[in-house]
Amino acid sequence: MFKVIRIEESLFEENDKIAKEVKDTLRKRKILSFNIMGSPGSGKTLFIERTVENLKDKFNFGIIEGDIEGTLDTERFKRFNIPTIQINTGGGCHLDANMIKKAISEINLNHIDVLFIENVGNLVCPAEFDIGTEKNVIIFSITEGNDKVIKYPLIFSVSDICVINKIDLLPYIEFDFENFEKNLRKVSSKIKIIKLSSKTGQNFEKWIEYLKELKKKEF
Ligand SMILES: Nc1nc2c(ncn2[C@@H]2O[C@H](COP(=O)(O)OP(=O)(O)OP(=O)(O)O)[C@@H](O)[C@H]2O)c(=O)[nH]1
Ligand SMILES: [Mg+2]
């Protein structure tokens, strides 16, 4: 006789329990929170930076940066003088709810309206761990190729918003929006799609308007 321990199941169960605690804490304080996911280099940090630049006079932001090593992304937020915390996973390919629970206990939540959590750059692992945010966002850049929804469906299916980034590169890169959106709708019929460039600011106002609407509607 031997005993089989289902580590995976209990791991997710425990994570979901803590994610719910995190969500309750943030909701109670009316903080609109985003889990920003996507491949390394898809433009997650630049997207958050540009959002803060646009709305820093309207909302108080808080930032939690997730990286395997280093503080490079956190340093990019120094100029805004807003609460920013770096989580180093030390090799882990995603953030989990416990890491966020700890991070928010170290940040003064009283003065935050909108919290951005940048997950570790990865299209696989972050999708499996609920971290208690109100909205999941996948930042996808057109340089990654048309086939990514088919190859990595989970991260798209758990996301509420898909930002298609780097549209300024369209003259140089082949990208079939119609085909991409068709595949995206198959994994998530409700996902909100916003095409923009975090670099040039093209269409960025669409995201800004949407964020303002969300804040008004839900918090
Ligand atoms: N042309 C163009 N470049 C962009 C755009 N958004 C981001 N970039 C560039 O893409 C590179 C990566 O951007 P980051 O914001 O650091 O990407 P990230 O997703 O945060 O990367 P990791 O944190 O390493 O996973 C940088 O050189 C950015 O300037 C865009 O809309 N257009
Ligand atoms: Mg980054």
XYZ file of N, CA and C and ligand atoms in Angstrom:
690
model
N 0.837 -1.215 0.000
C 0.000 0.000 0.000
C 0.869 1.261 0.000
N 0.448 2.233 -0.744
C 1.143 3.520 -0.665
C 0.129 4.652 -0.803
N 0.534 5.794 -0.361
C -0.373 6.927 -0.350
C 0.032 7.932 -1.423
N -0.936 8.415 -2.171
C -0.627 9.423 -3.192
C -1.059 10.785 -2.664
N -0.141 11.714 -2.662
C -0.498 13.066 -2.201
C -0.670 13.960 -3.419
N -1.839 14.572 -3.549
C -2.087 15.446 -4.693
C -1.598 16.860 -4.368
N -0.300 17.069 -4.543
C 0.288 18.357 -4.166
C -0.305 19.495 -4.994
N -0.475 19.228 -6.283
C -0.935 20.287 -7.166
C -2.285 20.850 -6.735
N -3.206 19.913 -6.435
C -4.553 20.348 -6.048
C -4.533 21.180 -4.785
N -3.791 20.692 -3.765
C -3.805 21.420 -2.503
C -3.091 22.751 -2.645
N -2.100 22.791 -3.529
C -1.375 24.040 -3.790
C -2.313 25.096 -4.355
N -3.110 24.709 -5.341
C -4.041 25.656 -5.950
C -5.148 26.046 -4.968
N -5.592 25.067 -4.178
C -6.653 25.327 -3.204
C -6.211 26.382 -2.194
N -5.002 26.189 -1.675
C -4.439 27.119 -0.698
C -4.261 28.502 -1.343
N -3.754 28.502 -2.572
C -3.544 29.773 -3.269
C -4.876 30.517 -3.455
N -5.909 29.785 -3.856
C -7.212 30.419 -4.104
C -7.794 31.022 -2.833
N -7.549 30.337 -1.726
C -8.043 30.834 -0.438
C -7.385 32.187 -0.103
N -6.078 32.253 -0.302
C -5.359 33.497 -0.001
C -5.728 34.581 -1.026
N -5.928 34.172 -2.281
C -6.322 35.137 -3.314
C -7.645 35.803 -2.942
N -8.540 35.043 -2.359
C -9.828 35.596 -1.952
C -9.647 36.628 -0.835
N -8.760 36.296 0.093
C -8.440 37.252 1.178
C -7.902 38.558 0.596
N -6.975 38.426 -0.362
C -6.371 39.614 -0.987
C -7.466 40.436 -1.671
N -8.317 39.739 -2.410
C -9.389 40.433 -3.138
C -10.298 41.175 -2.165
N -10.663 40.521 -1.070
C -11.534 41.161 -0.072
C -10.881 42.406 0.506
N -9.593 42.301 0.824
C -8.862 43.442 1.398
C -8.881 44.618 0.424
N -8.592 44.336 -0.840
C -8.511 45.419 -1.832
C -9.895 46.016 -2.117
N -10.900 45.149 -2.176
C -12.266 45.629 -2.442
C -12.772 46.515 -1.317
N -12.497 46.074 -0.088
C -12.949 46.826 1.072
C -12.428 48.258 1.006
N -11.241 48.408 0.447
C -10.627 49.736 0.367
C -10.897 50.434 -0.962
N -11.755 49.796 -1.764
C -12.123 50.347 -3.073
C -10.915 50.584 -3.988
N -9.988 49.653 -3.915
C -8.801 49.740 -4.783
C -9.052 48.894 -6.026
N -8.938 49.526 -7.184
C -9.073 48.779 -8.438
C -7.712 48.169 -8.767
N -7.669 46.835 -8.840
C -6.362 46.177 -8.974
C -6.261 45.393 -10.280
N -5.075 45.442 -10.870
C -4.825 44.771 -12.147
C -3.619 43.834 -12.041
N -3.786 42.634 -12.565
C -2.681 41.683 -12.693
C -2.203 41.765 -14.138
N -1.036 42.372 -14.332
C -0.542 42.616 -15.689
C 0.390 41.471 -16.092
N -0.084 40.676 -17.044
C 0.672 39.483 -17.455
C 1.116 39.613 -18.919
N 2.045 38.772 -19.312
C 2.480 38.761 -20.705
C 3.906 38.262 -20.834
N 4.316 38.030 -22.060
C 5.667 37.525 -22.336
C 6.723 38.525 -21.876
N 7.953 38.054 -21.659
C 9.036 39.006 -21.391
C 9.149 39.987 -22.554
N 9.166 41.265 -22.231
C 9.362 42.274 -23.269
C 8.121 42.663 -24.050
N 6.950 42.167 -23.664
C 5.738 42.510 -24.423
C 5.343 43.975 -24.192
N 5.908 44.574 -23.142
C 5.655 45.994 -22.894
C 4.857 46.269 -21.623
N 4.876 45.347 -20.688
C 4.079 45.492 -19.455
C 4.473 46.742 -18.668
N 5.770 46.911 -18.447
C 6.200 48.048 -17.616
C 5.924 49.370 -18.324
N 6.219 49.426 -19.617
C 5.979 50.680 -20.345
C 4.486 51.034 -20.343
N 3.639 50.025 -20.468
C 2.185 50.228 -20.436
C 1.761 50.831 -19.082
N 2.307 50.300 -18.001
C 1.959 50.826 -16.670
C 2.515 52.244 -16.513
N 3.751 52.438 -16.962
C 4.358 53.782 -16.850
C 3.512 54.826 -17.572
N 3.106 54.490 -18.777
C 2.332 55.458 -19.562
C 0.962 55.722 -18.918
N 0.377 54.687 -18.329
C -0.918 54.860 -17.649
C -0.763 55.820 -16.458
N 0.297 55.608 -15.690
C 0.532 56.471 -14.526
C 0.776 57.905 -15.002
N 1.588 58.045 -16.053
C 1.863 59.383 -16.611
C 0.571 60.115 -16.946
N -0.364 59.377 -17.563
C -1.631 59.961 -18.011
C -2.564 60.328 -16.872
N -2.543 59.523 -15.816
C -3.595 59.661 -14.797
C -3.094 60.004 -13.398
N -1.827 60.400 -13.306
C -1.266 60.610 -11.955
C -1.944 61.755 -11.196
N -2.568 62.682 -11.938
C -3.266 63.770 -11.241
C -4.688 63.372 -10.841
N -5.164 62.250 -11.393
C -6.545 61.838 -11.109
C -6.612 60.732 -10.053
N -5.680 59.786 -10.133
C -5.686 58.655 -9.193
C -4.369 58.541 -8.442
N -4.433 57.925 -7.274
C -3.211 57.551 -6.555
C -2.886 56.102 -6.904
N -1.711 55.904 -7.455
C -1.327 54.564 -7.901
C -0.411 53.863 -6.898
N -0.472 52.548 -6.922
C 0.504 51.716 -6.216
C 0.988 50.673 -7.207
N 2.260 50.286 -7.080
C 2.836 49.339 -8.031
C 3.507 48.188 -7.279
N 3.218 46.968 -7.724
C 3.970 45.814 -7.235
C 4.625 45.173 -8.459
N 5.928 45.068 -8.401
C 6.681 44.537 -9.545
C 7.158 43.124 -9.241
N 6.856 42.191 -10.127
C 7.311 40.818 -9.947
C 8.392 40.484 -10.958
N 9.546 40.083 -10.475
C 10.636 39.659 -11.352
C 11.376 38.512 -10.702
N 12.031 37.735 -11.514
C 12.841 36.648 -10.954
C 13.993 37.242 -10.140
N 14.673 38.216 -10.722
C 15.802 38.873 -10.051
C 15.774 40.369 -10.359
N 16.380 41.142 -9.478
C 16.675 42.540 -9.785
C 15.543 43.510 -9.514
N 15.879 44.798 -9.665
C 14.915 45.863 -9.346
C 14.755 46.846 -10.507
N 15.135 46.427 -11.704
C 15.145 47.354 -12.849
C 13.792 47.989 -13.110
N 12.722 47.190 -13.072
C 11.399 47.747 -13.374
C 10.929 48.691 -12.270
N 11.205 48.328 -11.025
C 10.825 49.197 -9.902
C 11.503 50.556 -10.031
N 12.766 50.528 -10.458
C 13.510 51.786 -10.594
C 12.866 52.717 -11.615
N 12.193 52.136 -12.588
C 11.544 52.971 -13.616
C 10.396 53.802 -13.028
N 9.903 53.403 -11.835
C 8.777 54.140 -11.234
C 9.216 55.182 -10.212
N 10.532 55.247 -9.957
C 11.039 56.192 -8.960
C 10.607 57.612 -9.271
N 10.635 57.967 -10.557
C 10.334 59.349 -10.964
C 8.916 59.772 -10.594
N 8.024 58.816 -10.351
C 6.634 59.171 -10.033
C 6.411 59.374 -8.533
N 7.385 58.918 -7.757
C 7.244 59.047 -6.309
C 5.936 58.429 -5.797
N 5.687 57.206 -6.186
C 4.478 56.491 -5.739
C 4.919 55.207 -5.041
N 4.059 54.637 -4.170
C 4.453 53.413 -3.473
C 4.714 52.263 -4.462
N 5.914 51.734 -4.401
C 6.310 50.660 -5.327
C 7.057 49.583 -4.551
N 6.677 48.356 -4.801
C 7.331 47.235 -4.106
C 7.830 46.232 -5.131
N 9.042 45.772 -4.944
C 9.584 44.752 -5.846
C 9.509 43.387 -5.171
N 8.948 42.426 -5.879
C 9.011 41.038 -5.402
C 10.015 40.310 -6.286
N 10.998 39.682 -5.684
C 11.907 38.813 -6.444
C 11.548 37.370 -6.120
N 11.187 36.620 -7.141
C 10.739 35.243 -6.905
C 11.932 34.290 -6.747
N 13.142 34.759 -7.083
C 14.339 33.929 -6.928
C 14.301 32.678 -7.793
N 13.700 32.787 -8.955
C 13.659 31.630 -9.866
C 12.239 31.248 -10.249
N 11.284 31.563 -9.378
C 9.881 31.226 -9.657
C 9.378 31.982 -10.885
N 8.578 31.294 -11.703
C 8.183 31.864 -12.995
C 6.858 32.626 -12.928
N 6.323 32.874 -11.718
C 5.039 33.569 -11.585
C 4.907 34.121 -10.171
N 3.959 35.032 -9.991
C 3.612 35.488 -8.641
C 2.507 34.581 -8.110
N 2.393 34.481 -6.785
C 1.236 33.779 -6.222
C 0.566 34.666 -5.179
N -0.587 34.217 -4.701
C -1.402 35.062 -3.818
C -0.692 35.387 -2.507
N 0.091 34.458 -2.022
C 0.796 34.684 -0.763
C 1.808 35.820 -0.896
N 2.479 35.885 -2.018
C 3.446 36.971 -2.263
C 2.730 38.316 -2.249
N 1.526 38.341 -2.827
C 0.783 39.614 -2.898
C 0.241 39.979 -1.512
N -0.193 38.967 -0.771
C -0.674 39.226 0.593
C 0.436 39.907 1.405
N 1.648 39.391 1.267
C 2.783 39.945 2.007
C 3.086 41.368 1.492
N 3.104 41.524 0.181
C 3.445 42.840 -0.388
C 2.443 43.909 0.046
N 1.139 43.566 0.027
C 0.164 44.610 0.387
C 0.162 44.902 1.886
N 0.744 43.988 2.663
C 0.843 44.285 4.098
C 1.986 45.270 4.351
N 2.842 45.437 3.347
C 3.990 46.335 3.518
C 3.812 47.669 2.804
N 2.652 47.869 2.230
C 2.403 49.097 1.473
C 1.244 49.817 2.170
N 1.272 51.134 2.196
C 0.159 51.846 2.826
C -1.012 51.939 1.842
N -2.006 51.099 2.058
C -3.118 51.010 1.104
C -4.092 52.182 1.215
N -3.951 52.949 2.294
C -4.920 54.035 2.524
C -4.958 55.056 1.402
N -3.821 55.224 0.745
C -3.761 56.291 -0.268
C -3.682 55.737 -1.682
N -4.168 54.528 -1.887
C -4.102 53.959 -3.246
C -5.509 53.775 -3.825
N -5.702 54.253 -5.077
C -6.979 54.026 -5.777
C -6.846 52.902 -6.802
N -5.663 52.846 -7.426
C -5.444 51.868 -8.499
C -4.106 51.159 -8.242
N -4.158 49.833 -8.230
C -2.943 49.047 -7.965
C -2.596 48.208 -9.194
N -1.380 48.405 -9.683
C -0.892 47.566 -10.776
C 0.093 46.543 -10.232
N -0.141 45.288 -10.589
C 0.814 44.240 -10.217
C 1.381 43.671 -11.507
N 2.667 43.896 -11.735
C 3.287 43.332 -12.949
C 3.810 41.945 -12.633
N 3.235 40.959 -13.293
C 3.636 39.576 -13.060
C 4.975 39.284 -13.748
N 5.561 38.169 -13.433
C 6.802 37.747 -14.085
C 6.515 37.515 -15.572
N 7.416 37.967 -16.434
C 7.217 37.808 -17.875
C 7.194 36.342 -18.280
N 6.011 35.879 -18.676
C 5.832 34.450 -18.951
C 4.400 34.246 -19.450
N 4.237 33.428 -20.455
C 2.877 33.213 -20.989
C 2.202 31.977 -20.388
N 2.909 31.278 -19.505
C 2.372 30.003 -19.015
C 1.981 30.081 -17.533
N 2.991 30.125 -16.655
C 2.735 29.962 -15.203
C 1.816 31.026 -14.590
N 1.965 32.327 -14.903
C 1.095 33.307 -14.240
C -0.390 33.012 -14.437
N -0.731 32.366 -15.545
C -2.138 32.082 -15.837
C -2.754 31.111 -14.833
N -1.912 30.335 -14.174
C -2.428 29.279 -13.292
C -2.683 29.742 -11.864
N -2.194 30.939 -11.534
C -2.295 31.386 -10.143
C -3.112 32.671 -10.025
N -4.280 32.554 -9.407
C -5.087 33.728 -9.092
C -4.336 34.508 -8.020
N -4.141 35.818 -8.218
C -3.444 36.594 -7.183
C -4.386 37.592 -6.507
N -5.677 37.449 -6.769
C -6.669 38.229 -6.029
C -6.984 39.595 -6.613
N -6.512 39.849 -7.828
C -6.790 41.154 -8.449
C -8.201 41.181 -9.042
N -8.681 42.395 -9.249
C -10.019 42.558 -9.810
C -10.032 42.179 -11.293
N -8.990 42.593 -12.006
C -8.915 42.330 -13.449
C -7.570 41.740 -13.840
N -7.645 40.732 -14.689
C -6.437 40.175 -15.293
C -6.258 40.799 -16.667
N -5.031 41.213 -16.938
C -4.752 41.851 -18.231
C -3.596 41.118 -18.896
N -3.782 40.762 -20.159
C -2.668 40.194 -20.916
C -2.167 41.281 -21.884
N -0.896 41.602 -21.731
C -0.270 42.545 -22.671
C 0.426 41.685 -23.716
N -0.142 41.722 -24.901
C 0.387 40.911 -25.993
C 0.931 41.866 -27.053
N 2.136 41.601 -27.557
C 2.656 42.509 -28.590
C 2.650 41.818 -29.945
N 2.434 42.617 -30.982
C 2.270 42.018 -32.316
C 3.544 41.316 -32.800
N 4.668 41.616 -32.153
C 5.921 40.957 -32.552
C 5.972 39.487 -32.123
N 5.018 39.081 -31.282
C 5.041 37.693 -30.766
C 4.461 36.678 -31.749
N 3.746 37.172 -32.747
C 3.220 36.248 -33.756
C 1.737 35.943 -33.586
N 1.111 35.645 -34.692
C -0.334 35.430 -34.756
C -0.861 34.207 -33.998
N 0.049 33.243 -33.795
C -0.419 31.935 -33.317
C -0.504 31.774 -31.795
N -0.227 32.828 -31.050
C -0.037 32.651 -29.601
C -1.293 32.224 -28.839
N -2.476 32.632 -29.289
C -3.690 32.210 -28.572
C -3.868 30.696 -28.703
N -3.527 30.190 -29.858
C -3.687 28.750 -30.086
C -2.669 27.963 -29.249
N -1.461 28.524 -29.135
C -0.404 27.801 -28.402
C -0.487 27.958 -26.891
N -0.964 29.122 -26.442
C -1.016 29.401 -24.991
C -2.420 29.864 -24.596
N -3.442 29.028 -24.778
C -4.823 29.506 -24.601
C -5.170 29.944 -23.183
N -4.567 29.301 -22.172
C -5.020 29.563 -20.799
C -4.867 31.032 -20.394
N -3.722 31.603 -20.687
C -3.486 32.986 -20.231
C -4.484 33.957 -20.875
N -4.900 33.640 -22.093
C -5.901 34.493 -22.754
C -7.284 34.231 -22.169
N -7.556 32.977 -21.828
C -8.906 32.664 -21.330
C -9.139 33.170 -19.905
N -8.065 33.336 -19.113
C -8.264 33.863 -17.751
C -8.191 35.393 -17.710
N -7.928 36.027 -18.849
C -7.788 37.488 -18.863
C -9.112 38.183 -19.163
N -9.316 39.332 -18.524
C -10.512 40.150 -18.782
C -10.260 41.140 -19.912
N -8.984 41.515 -20.040
C -8.622 42.527 -21.034
C -7.394 42.032 -21.794
N -7.426 42.164 -23.121
C -6.241 41.868 -23.929
C -5.780 43.158 -24.587
N -4.603 43.610 -24.195
C -4.019 44.782 -24.842
C -3.115 44.267 -25.948
N -3.418 44.658 -27.178
C -2.534 44.291 -28.290
C -1.590 45.466 -28.479
N -0.364 45.270 -28.044
C 0.605 46.365 -27.942
C 1.530 46.416 -29.165
N 2.240 47.509 -29.273
C 3.263 47.734 -30.312
C 2.664 47.871 -31.711
N 1.472 48.450 -31.795
C 0.869 48.591 -33.136
C 1.635 49.593 -34.005
N 2.522 50.372 -33.386
C 3.370 51.277 -34.187
C 4.314 50.494 -35.096
N 4.506 49.193 -34.803
C 5.433 48.389 -35.614
C 4.752 47.716 -36.804
N 3.478 48.013 -36.984
C 2.727 47.369 -38.077
C 3.358 47.520 -39.470
N 3.995 48.657 -39.770
C 4.607 48.747 -41.104
C 5.729 47.739 -41.316
N 6.274 47.204 -40.237
C 7.443 46.317 -40.365
C 7.135 44.858 -40.067
N 5.969 44.621 -39.451
C 5.676 43.261 -38.982
C 4.326 42.790 -39.506
N 4.284 41.581 -40.005
C 3.004 41.058 -40.489
C 2.162 40.615 -39.306
N 0.961 41.133 -39.225
C 0.084 40.692 -38.151
C -1.354 40.742 -38.630
N -2.056 39.619 -38.489
C -3.428 39.515 -38.980
C -4.377 39.649 -37.779
N -4.876 40.874 -37.580
C -5.746 41.139 -36.422
C -7.008 40.284 -36.453
N -7.575 40.157 -37.643
C -8.844 39.424 -37.763
C -8.676 37.979 -37.306
N -7.614 37.362 -37.767
C -7.324 35.979 -37.396
C -7.035 35.865 -35.892
N -6.259 36.815 -35.367
C -5.925 36.799 -33.939
C -7.193 36.925 -33.094
N -8.055 37.865 -33.472
C -9.274 38.097 -32.694
C -10.239 36.919 -32.799
N -10.262 36.302 -33.948
C -11.126 35.125 -34.129
C -10.704 34.021 -33.154
N -9.410 33.788 -33.061
C -8.907 32.764 -32.131
C -9.112 33.165 -30.673
N -8.973 34.468 -30.420
C -9.144 34.974 -29.056
C -10.592 34.786 -28.599
N -11.534 35.085 -29.481
C -12.960 34.951 -29.128
C -13.351 33.495 -28.862
N -12.587 32.583 -29.454
C -12.885 31.157 -29.210
C -12.546 30.764 -27.776
N -11.502 31.382 -27.202
C -11.146 31.024 -25.818
C -11.819 31.929 -24.799
N -12.234 33.115 -25.238
C -12.931 34.022 -24.329
C -13.852 34.944 -25.118
N -15.151 34.713 -24.979
C -16.078 35.516 -25.790
C -16.211 36.937 -25.240
N -15.891 37.104 -23.941
C -16.151 38.413 -23.328
C -14.930 39.322 -23.224
N -13.772 38.820 -23.553
C -12.545 39.592 -23.329
C -12.590 40.952 -24.049
N -12.170 41.987 -23.341
C -12.115 43.339 -23.923
C -10.787 43.477 -24.663
N -10.845 43.886 -25.928
C -9.617 43.993 -26.722
C -9.303 45.455 -26.991
N -8.076 45.865 -26.685
C -7.669 47.244 -26.979
C -6.325 47.197 -27.710
N -6.301 47.788 -28.918
C -5.062 47.821 -29.699
C -4.405 49.170 -29.469
N -3.128 49.174 -29.136
C -2.474 50.461 -28.880
C -0.962 50.350 -28.997
N -0.332 51.501 -28.883
C 1.120 51.518 -28.771
C 1.497 52.237 -27.485
N 2.170 51.527 -26.598
C 2.618 52.161 -25.353
C 3.799 53.076 -25.632
N 4.436 52.890 -26.770
C 5.608 53.699 -27.130
C 5.182 55.060 -27.678
N 4.362 55.027 -28.729
C 3.994 56.303 -29.370
C 2.745 56.916 -28.744
N 1.997 56.114 -27.999
C 0.759 56.621 -27.397
C -0.453 56.484 -28.316
N -0.244 55.920 -29.508
C -1.354 55.726 -30.450
C -2.459 54.870 -29.814
N -3.689 55.370 -29.828
C -4.871 54.677 -29.255
C -4.835 54.530 -27.731
N -3.810 55.071 -27.095
C -3.691 54.852 -25.649
C -4.873 55.447 -24.894
N -5.474 56.490 -25.476
C -6.609 57.150 -24.806
C -7.791 56.180 -24.654
N -7.850 55.164 -25.531
C -8.957 54.184 -25.427
C -8.840 53.419 -24.114
N -7.612 53.031 -23.785
C -7.372 52.326 -22.521
C -7.641 53.261 -21.335
N -7.188 54.500 -21.457
C -7.354 55.462 -20.356
C -8.856 55.677 -20.077
N -9.631 55.820 -21.149
C -11.080 56.014 -20.977
C -11.711 54.775 -20.331
N -11.273 53.604 -20.779
C -11.811 52.352 -20.241
C -11.491 52.215 -18.755
N -10.276 52.554 -18.393
C -9.862 52.476 -16.988
C -10.693 53.433 -16.122
N -10.899 54.634 -16.638
C -11.708 55.610 -15.880
C -13.127 55.085 -15.686
N -13.653 54.485 -16.737
C -15.011 53.908 -16.680
C -15.088 52.799 -15.625
N -14.095 51.922 -15.665
C -14.054 50.803 -14.704
C -14.039 51.322 -13.281
N -13.236 52.341 -13.067
C -13.084 52.892 -11.711
C -14.415 53.483 -11.246
N -15.091 54.143 -12.177
C -16.375 54.778 -11.838
C -17.434 53.716 -11.557
N -17.433 52.688 -12.416
C -18.484 51.674 -12.364
C -18.359 50.764 -11.144
N -17.141 50.351 -10.856
C -16.978 49.298 -9.858
C -16.480 49.799 -8.511
N -15.868 50.983 -8.488
C -15.307 51.432 -7.212
C -15.613 52.876 -6.927
N 7.875 49.857 -30.681
C 7.353 49.642 -29.488
N 8.125 49.232 -28.488
C 7.549 49.015 -27.284
C 6.169 49.208 -27.045
N 5.900 48.880 -25.762
C 7.083 48.520 -25.224
N 8.080 48.609 -26.131
C 9.506 48.304 -25.969
O 9.632 46.919 -25.679
C 10.717 46.703 -24.787
C 10.212 45.958 -23.557
O 9.308 46.791 -22.822
P 9.024 46.570 -21.284
O 7.956 47.502 -20.902
O 10.288 46.616 -20.509
O 8.514 45.072 -21.339
P 8.062 44.110 -20.136
O 6.927 43.320 -20.640
O 7.843 44.914 -18.912
O 9.333 43.176 -19.979
P 9.707 42.204 -18.726
O 9.418 42.956 -17.463
O 11.157 41.935 -18.920
O 8.872 40.977 -18.880
C 11.285 48.085 -24.457
O 12.374 48.338 -25.308
C 10.120 49.015 -24.766
O 10.528 50.320 -25.098
C 5.366 49.662 -28.126
O 4.141 49.852 -28.034
N 6.002 49.835 -29.318
Mg 8.686 44.759 -17.032
